[in-house]
CSV table of C-alpha atoms in Angstrom, one decimal:
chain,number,residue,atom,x,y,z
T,239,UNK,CA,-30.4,-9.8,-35.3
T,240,UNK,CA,-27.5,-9.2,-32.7
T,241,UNK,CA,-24.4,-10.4,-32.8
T,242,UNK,CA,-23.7,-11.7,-29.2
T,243,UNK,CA,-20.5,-11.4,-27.6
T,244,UNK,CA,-19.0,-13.8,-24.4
T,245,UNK,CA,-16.3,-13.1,-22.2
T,246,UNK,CA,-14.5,-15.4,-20.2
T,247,UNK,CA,-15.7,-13.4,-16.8
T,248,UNK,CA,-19.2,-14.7,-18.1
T,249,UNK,CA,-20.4,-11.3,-19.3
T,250,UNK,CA,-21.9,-10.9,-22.2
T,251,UNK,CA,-22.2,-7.8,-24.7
T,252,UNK,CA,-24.9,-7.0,-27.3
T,253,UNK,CA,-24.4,-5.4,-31.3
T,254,UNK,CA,-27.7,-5.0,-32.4
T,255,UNK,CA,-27.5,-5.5,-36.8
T,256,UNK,CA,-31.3,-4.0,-37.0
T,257,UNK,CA,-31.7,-4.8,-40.9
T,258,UNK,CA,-34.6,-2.3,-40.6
T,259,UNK,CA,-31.9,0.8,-39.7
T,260,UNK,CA,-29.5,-0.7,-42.1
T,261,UNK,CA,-30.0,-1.8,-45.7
T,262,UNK,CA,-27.4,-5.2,-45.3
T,263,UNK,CA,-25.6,-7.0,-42.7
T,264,UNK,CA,-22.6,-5.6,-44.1
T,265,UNK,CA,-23.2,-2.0,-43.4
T,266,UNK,CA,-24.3,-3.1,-40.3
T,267,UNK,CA,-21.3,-4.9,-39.3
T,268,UNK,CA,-19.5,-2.0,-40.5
T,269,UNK,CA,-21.2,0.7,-38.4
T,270,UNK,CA,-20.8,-1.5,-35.9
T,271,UNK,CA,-16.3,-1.7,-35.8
T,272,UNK,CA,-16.3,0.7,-32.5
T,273,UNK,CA,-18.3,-1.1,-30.2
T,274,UNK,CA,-16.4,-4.3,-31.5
T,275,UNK,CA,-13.3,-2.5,-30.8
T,276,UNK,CA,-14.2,-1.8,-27.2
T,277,UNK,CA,-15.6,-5.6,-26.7
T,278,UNK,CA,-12.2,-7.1,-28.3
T,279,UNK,CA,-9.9,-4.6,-26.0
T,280,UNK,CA,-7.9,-7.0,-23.9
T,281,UNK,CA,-8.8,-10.6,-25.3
T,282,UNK,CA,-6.3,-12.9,-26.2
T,283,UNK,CA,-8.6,-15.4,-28.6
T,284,UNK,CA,-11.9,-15.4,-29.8
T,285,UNK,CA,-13.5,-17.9,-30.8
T,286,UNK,CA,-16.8,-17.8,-33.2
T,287,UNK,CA,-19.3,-20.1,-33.3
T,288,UNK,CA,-21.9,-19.9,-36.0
T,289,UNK,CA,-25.1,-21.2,-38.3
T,290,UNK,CA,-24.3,-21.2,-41.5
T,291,UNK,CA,-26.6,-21.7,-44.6
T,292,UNK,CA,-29.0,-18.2,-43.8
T,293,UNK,CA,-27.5,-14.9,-44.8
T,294,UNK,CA,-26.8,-13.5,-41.4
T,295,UNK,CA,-24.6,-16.6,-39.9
T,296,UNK,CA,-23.0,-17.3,-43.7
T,297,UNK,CA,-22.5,-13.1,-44.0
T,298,UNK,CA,-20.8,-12.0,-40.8
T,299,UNK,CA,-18.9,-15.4,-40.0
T,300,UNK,CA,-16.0,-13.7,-42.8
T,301,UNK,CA,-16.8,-10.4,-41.9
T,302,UNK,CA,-16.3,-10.7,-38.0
T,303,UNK,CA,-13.1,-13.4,-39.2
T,304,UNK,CA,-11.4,-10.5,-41.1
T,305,UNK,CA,-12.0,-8.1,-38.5
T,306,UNK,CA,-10.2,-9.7,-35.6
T,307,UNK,CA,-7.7,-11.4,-37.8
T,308,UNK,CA,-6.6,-8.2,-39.0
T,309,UNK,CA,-6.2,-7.5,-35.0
T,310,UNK,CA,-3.5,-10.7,-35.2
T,311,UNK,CA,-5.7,-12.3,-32.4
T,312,UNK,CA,-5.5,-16.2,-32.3
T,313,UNK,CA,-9.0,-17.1,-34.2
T,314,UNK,CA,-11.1,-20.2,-34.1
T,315,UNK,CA,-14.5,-20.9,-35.2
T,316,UNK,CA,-16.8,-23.8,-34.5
T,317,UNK,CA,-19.3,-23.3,-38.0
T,318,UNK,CA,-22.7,-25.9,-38.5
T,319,UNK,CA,-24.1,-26.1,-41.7
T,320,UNK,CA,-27.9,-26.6,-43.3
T,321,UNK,CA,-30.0,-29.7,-42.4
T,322,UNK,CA,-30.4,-31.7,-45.9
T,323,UNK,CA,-34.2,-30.7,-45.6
T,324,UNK,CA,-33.3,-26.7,-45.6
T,325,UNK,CA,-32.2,-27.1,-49.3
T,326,UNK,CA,-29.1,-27.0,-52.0
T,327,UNK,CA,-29.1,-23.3,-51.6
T,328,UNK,CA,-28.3,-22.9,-48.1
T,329,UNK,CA,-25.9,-26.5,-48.0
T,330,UNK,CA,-24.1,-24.3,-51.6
T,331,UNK,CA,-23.8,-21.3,-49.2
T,332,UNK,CA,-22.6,-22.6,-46.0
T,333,UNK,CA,-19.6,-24.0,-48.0
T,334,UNK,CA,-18.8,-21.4,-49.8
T,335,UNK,CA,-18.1,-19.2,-47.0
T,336,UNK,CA,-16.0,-22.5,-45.4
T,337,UNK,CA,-13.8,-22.8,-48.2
T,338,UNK,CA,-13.6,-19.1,-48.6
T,339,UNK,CA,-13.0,-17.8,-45.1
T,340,UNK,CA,-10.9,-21.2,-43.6
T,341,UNK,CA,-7.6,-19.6,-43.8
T,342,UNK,CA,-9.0,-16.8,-41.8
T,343,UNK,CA,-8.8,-19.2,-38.6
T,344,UNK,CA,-6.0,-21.0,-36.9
T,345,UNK,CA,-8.5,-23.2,-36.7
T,346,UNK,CA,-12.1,-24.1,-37.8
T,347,UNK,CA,-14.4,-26.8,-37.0
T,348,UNK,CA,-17.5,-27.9,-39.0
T,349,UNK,CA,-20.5,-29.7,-37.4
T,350,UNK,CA,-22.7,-31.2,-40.2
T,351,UNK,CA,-26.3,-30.2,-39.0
T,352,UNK,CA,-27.5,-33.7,-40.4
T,353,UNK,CA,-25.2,-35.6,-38.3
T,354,UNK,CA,-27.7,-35.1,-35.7
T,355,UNK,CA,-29.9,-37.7,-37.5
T,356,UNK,CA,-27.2,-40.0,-36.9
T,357,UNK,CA,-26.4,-39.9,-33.6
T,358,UNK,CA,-29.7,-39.5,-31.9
T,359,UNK,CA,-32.6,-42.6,-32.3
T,360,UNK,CA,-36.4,-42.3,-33.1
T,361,UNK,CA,-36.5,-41.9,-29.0
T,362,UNK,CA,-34.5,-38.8,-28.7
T,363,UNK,CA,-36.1,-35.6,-28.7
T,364,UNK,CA,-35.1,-33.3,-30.9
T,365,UNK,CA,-33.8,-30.6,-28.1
T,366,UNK,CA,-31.8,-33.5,-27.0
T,367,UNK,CA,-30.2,-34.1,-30.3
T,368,UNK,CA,-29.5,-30.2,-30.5
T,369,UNK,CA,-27.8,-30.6,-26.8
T,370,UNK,CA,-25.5,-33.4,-28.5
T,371,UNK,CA,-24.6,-31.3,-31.0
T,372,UNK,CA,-23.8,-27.9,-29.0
T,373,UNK,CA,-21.5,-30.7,-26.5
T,374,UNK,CA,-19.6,-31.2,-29.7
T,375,UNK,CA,-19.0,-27.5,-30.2
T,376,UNK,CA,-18.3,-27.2,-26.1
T,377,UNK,CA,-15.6,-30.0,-26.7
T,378,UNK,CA,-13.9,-28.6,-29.4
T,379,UNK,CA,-13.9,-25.3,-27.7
T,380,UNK,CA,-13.0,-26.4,-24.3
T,381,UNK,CA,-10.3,-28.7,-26.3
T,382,UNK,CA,-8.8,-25.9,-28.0
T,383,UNK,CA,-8.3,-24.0,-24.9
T,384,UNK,CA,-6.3,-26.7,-23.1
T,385,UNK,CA,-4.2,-27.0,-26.2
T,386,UNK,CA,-3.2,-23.4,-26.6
T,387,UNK,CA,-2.9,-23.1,-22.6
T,388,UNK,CA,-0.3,-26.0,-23.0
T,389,UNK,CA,1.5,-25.0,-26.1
T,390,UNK,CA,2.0,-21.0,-24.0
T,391,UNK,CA,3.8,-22.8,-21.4
């Protein structure tokens, strides 16, 4: 797994969390604080998009949250949950870590997964729906940037 990182200049930097050096995501992350370190030197705001429902997406989204919260960097987080058809387990998960992690963030989003269902027709295909949905995410983000540019000035 690697947790990838994107800078405004459109460069993008790599932590590997290789499960097979490490014995949980956690002591992966934490092995991991220097690198981040390096990455978050200079940023004004991050924000974090994740999966959640599986272990890696639901584990690090609090764990990277704390980690640059603690750095008193303006946080947001754009979060989908589980398809119904992936099971309770992984819907039970997903908000967990919501309602546990939510007042880590200035401000986070949740895309339901099964809304997809909803807004695409028996004629869309499936990478099409998953377009729609990352669009939502893009407009949030992109809408979140405009609003904190004009609230600086």
């Amino acid at each position: 797994y690697d947790l990838d990182i994107y800078r405004k200049s459109n460069t993008k930097s790599k932590i590997g969390l290789n499960l097979n050096k490490y014995k949980s995501f956690k002591s992966a992350f934490e092995d991991k604080n220097n690198e981040l370190e390096e990455i978050l030197s200079g940023v004004r705001e991050v924000f974090i998009v994740a999966g959640l429902g599986s272990q890696c997406g639901s584990i690090i989204l609090p764990l990277l949250g704390k980690f640059i919260a603690d750095k008193n960097l303006p946080l947001y987080a754009a979060v989908t949950t589980p398809f119904q058809f992936e099971g309770s387990v992984r819907s039970i998960r997903a908000f967990d870590v919501i309602e546990k992690s939510e007042n880590i963030f200035n401000d986070m989003r949740v895309f339901d997964n099964q809304e997809l269902f909803r807004i695409a027709n028996e004629k869309t295909k499936f990478v099409d729906a998953f377009d729609m949905g990352d669009k939502k995410i893009h407009e949030f983000i992109e809408g979140t940037i405009q609003s904190t540019m004009f609230n600086s000035v």
